[in-house]
Coordinates of C-alpha atoms in Angstrom, one line a residue:
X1 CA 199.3 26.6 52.6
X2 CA 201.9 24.9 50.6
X3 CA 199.4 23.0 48.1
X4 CA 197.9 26.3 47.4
X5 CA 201.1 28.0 47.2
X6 CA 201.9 25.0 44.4
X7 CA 198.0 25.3 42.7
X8 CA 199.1 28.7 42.4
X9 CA 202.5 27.8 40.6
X10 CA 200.4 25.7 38.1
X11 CA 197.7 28.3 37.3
X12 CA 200.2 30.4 36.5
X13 CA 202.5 27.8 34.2
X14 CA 198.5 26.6 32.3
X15 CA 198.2 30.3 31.6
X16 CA 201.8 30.5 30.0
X17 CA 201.1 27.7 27.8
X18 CA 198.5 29.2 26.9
X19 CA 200.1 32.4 26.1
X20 CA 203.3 30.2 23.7
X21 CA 200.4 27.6 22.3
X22 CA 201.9 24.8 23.9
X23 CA 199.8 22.2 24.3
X24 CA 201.8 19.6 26.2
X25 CA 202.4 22.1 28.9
X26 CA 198.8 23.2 29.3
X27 CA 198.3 19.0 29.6
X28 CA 200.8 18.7 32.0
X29 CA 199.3 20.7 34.4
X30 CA 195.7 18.3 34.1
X31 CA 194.7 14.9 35.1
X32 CA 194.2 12.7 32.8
X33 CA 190.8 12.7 33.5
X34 CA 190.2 16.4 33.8
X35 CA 186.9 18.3 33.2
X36 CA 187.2 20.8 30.9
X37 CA 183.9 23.0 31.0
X38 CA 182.6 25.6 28.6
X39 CA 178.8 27.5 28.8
X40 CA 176.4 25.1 27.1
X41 CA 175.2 28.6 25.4
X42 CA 178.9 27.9 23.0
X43 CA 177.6 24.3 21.7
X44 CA 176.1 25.8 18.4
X45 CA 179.9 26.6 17.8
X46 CA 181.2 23.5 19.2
X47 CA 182.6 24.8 22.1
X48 CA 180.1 24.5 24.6
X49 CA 180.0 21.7 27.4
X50 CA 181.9 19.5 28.8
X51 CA 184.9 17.8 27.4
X52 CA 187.2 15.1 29.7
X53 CA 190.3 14.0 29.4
X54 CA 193.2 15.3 27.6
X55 CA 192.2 13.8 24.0
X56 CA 188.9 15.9 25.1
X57 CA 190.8 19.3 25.6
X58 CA 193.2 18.6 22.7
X59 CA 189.7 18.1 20.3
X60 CA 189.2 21.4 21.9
X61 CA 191.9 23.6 21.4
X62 CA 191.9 22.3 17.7
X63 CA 188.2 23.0 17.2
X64 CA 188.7 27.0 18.6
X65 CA 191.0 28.1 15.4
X66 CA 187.8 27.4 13.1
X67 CA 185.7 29.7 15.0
X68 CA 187.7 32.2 16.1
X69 CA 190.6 34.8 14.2
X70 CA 192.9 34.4 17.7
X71 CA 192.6 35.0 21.6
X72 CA 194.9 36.2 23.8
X73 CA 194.2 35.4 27.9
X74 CA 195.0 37.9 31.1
X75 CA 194.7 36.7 33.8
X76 CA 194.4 39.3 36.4
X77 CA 193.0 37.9 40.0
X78 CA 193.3 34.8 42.0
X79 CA 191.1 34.0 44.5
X80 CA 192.2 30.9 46.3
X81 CA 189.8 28.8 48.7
X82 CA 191.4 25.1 49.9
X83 CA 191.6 23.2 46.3
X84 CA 190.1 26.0 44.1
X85 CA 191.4 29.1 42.4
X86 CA 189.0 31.3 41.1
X87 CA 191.0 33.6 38.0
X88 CA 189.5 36.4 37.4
X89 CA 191.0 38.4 33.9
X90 CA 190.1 39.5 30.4
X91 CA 190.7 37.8 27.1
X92 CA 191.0 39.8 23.7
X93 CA 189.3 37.5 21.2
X94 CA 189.2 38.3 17.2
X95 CA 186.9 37.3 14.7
X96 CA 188.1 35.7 11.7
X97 CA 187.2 38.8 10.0
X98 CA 189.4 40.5 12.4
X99 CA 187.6 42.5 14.5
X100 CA 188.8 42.2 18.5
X101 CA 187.3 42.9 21.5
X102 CA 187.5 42.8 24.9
X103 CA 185.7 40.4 26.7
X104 CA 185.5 39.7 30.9
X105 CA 186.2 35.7 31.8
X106 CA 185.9 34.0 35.2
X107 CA 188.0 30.7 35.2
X108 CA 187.4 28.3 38.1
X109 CA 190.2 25.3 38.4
X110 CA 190.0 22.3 41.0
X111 CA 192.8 20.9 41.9
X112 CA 193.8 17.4 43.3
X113 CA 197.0 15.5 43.9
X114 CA 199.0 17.8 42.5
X115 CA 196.9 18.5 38.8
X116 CA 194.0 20.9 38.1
X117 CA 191.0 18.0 38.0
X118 CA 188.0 20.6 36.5
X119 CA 188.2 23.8 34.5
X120 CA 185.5 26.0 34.1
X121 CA 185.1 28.9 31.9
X122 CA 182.4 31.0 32.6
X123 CA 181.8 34.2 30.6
X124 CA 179.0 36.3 28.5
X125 CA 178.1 33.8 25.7
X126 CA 176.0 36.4 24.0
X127 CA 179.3 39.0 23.4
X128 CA 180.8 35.7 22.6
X129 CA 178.2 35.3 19.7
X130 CA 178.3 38.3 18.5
X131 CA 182.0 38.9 18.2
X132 CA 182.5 35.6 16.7
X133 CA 179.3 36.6 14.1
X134 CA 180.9 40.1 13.4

């Protein structure tokens, strides 16, 4: 119970960093190997697939401010099962032309050793689309 008492702890501190924009802490929480997996259905943007590594999610995080006005996460369920935490929550994303919406995510993190070892994001690419189209 107590390594999913301190996943938990970590979910909650990658989800803080992403709330200030601070990269380093968001890495801290990953391996250096990590998996950090988007729908294939966001490649055209260059956010689909899978990127590894910290250089990988850094690339990442830089790439997102060219496609997208902002995005704020909210996390609102965890579902814990051994080494996983399932995150269940919203994000409000804008457009570069500024319109926001709404949109549903499902986040599933693998931990090992103390450091989330996989992140998967897994929401509706074709709101995703058309938000970032609009």
């Amino acid at each position: 119970m107590k390594t999913q008492e301190t996943n938990l702890h970590l979910i909650h501190a990658a989800y803080q960093a992403f709330h200030t924009r601070d990269v380093d802490a968001l890495l801290a929480v990953l391996s250096e190997d990590v998996e950090w997996i988007h729908p294939e259905g966001m490649s055209e943007y260059g956010l689909g697939g899978t990127k590894v590594g910290h250089a990988g999610v850094k690339g990442f995080l830089a790439h997102v401010p060219t496609v997208l006005g902002g995005m704020k996460l909210h996390p609102m369920e965890f579902v814990r099962s051994g080494d996983r935490i399932v995150v269940f929550g919203t994000r409000d994303v804008t457009s570069h032309s500024g319109h926001t919406e709404t949109l549903d995510f499902v986040h599933s993190w693998t931990f090992r050793d103390g450091k989330a070892v996989r992140m998967e994001d897994i929401f509706d690419t074709v709101l995703f689309h058309r938000l970032i189209e609009s």
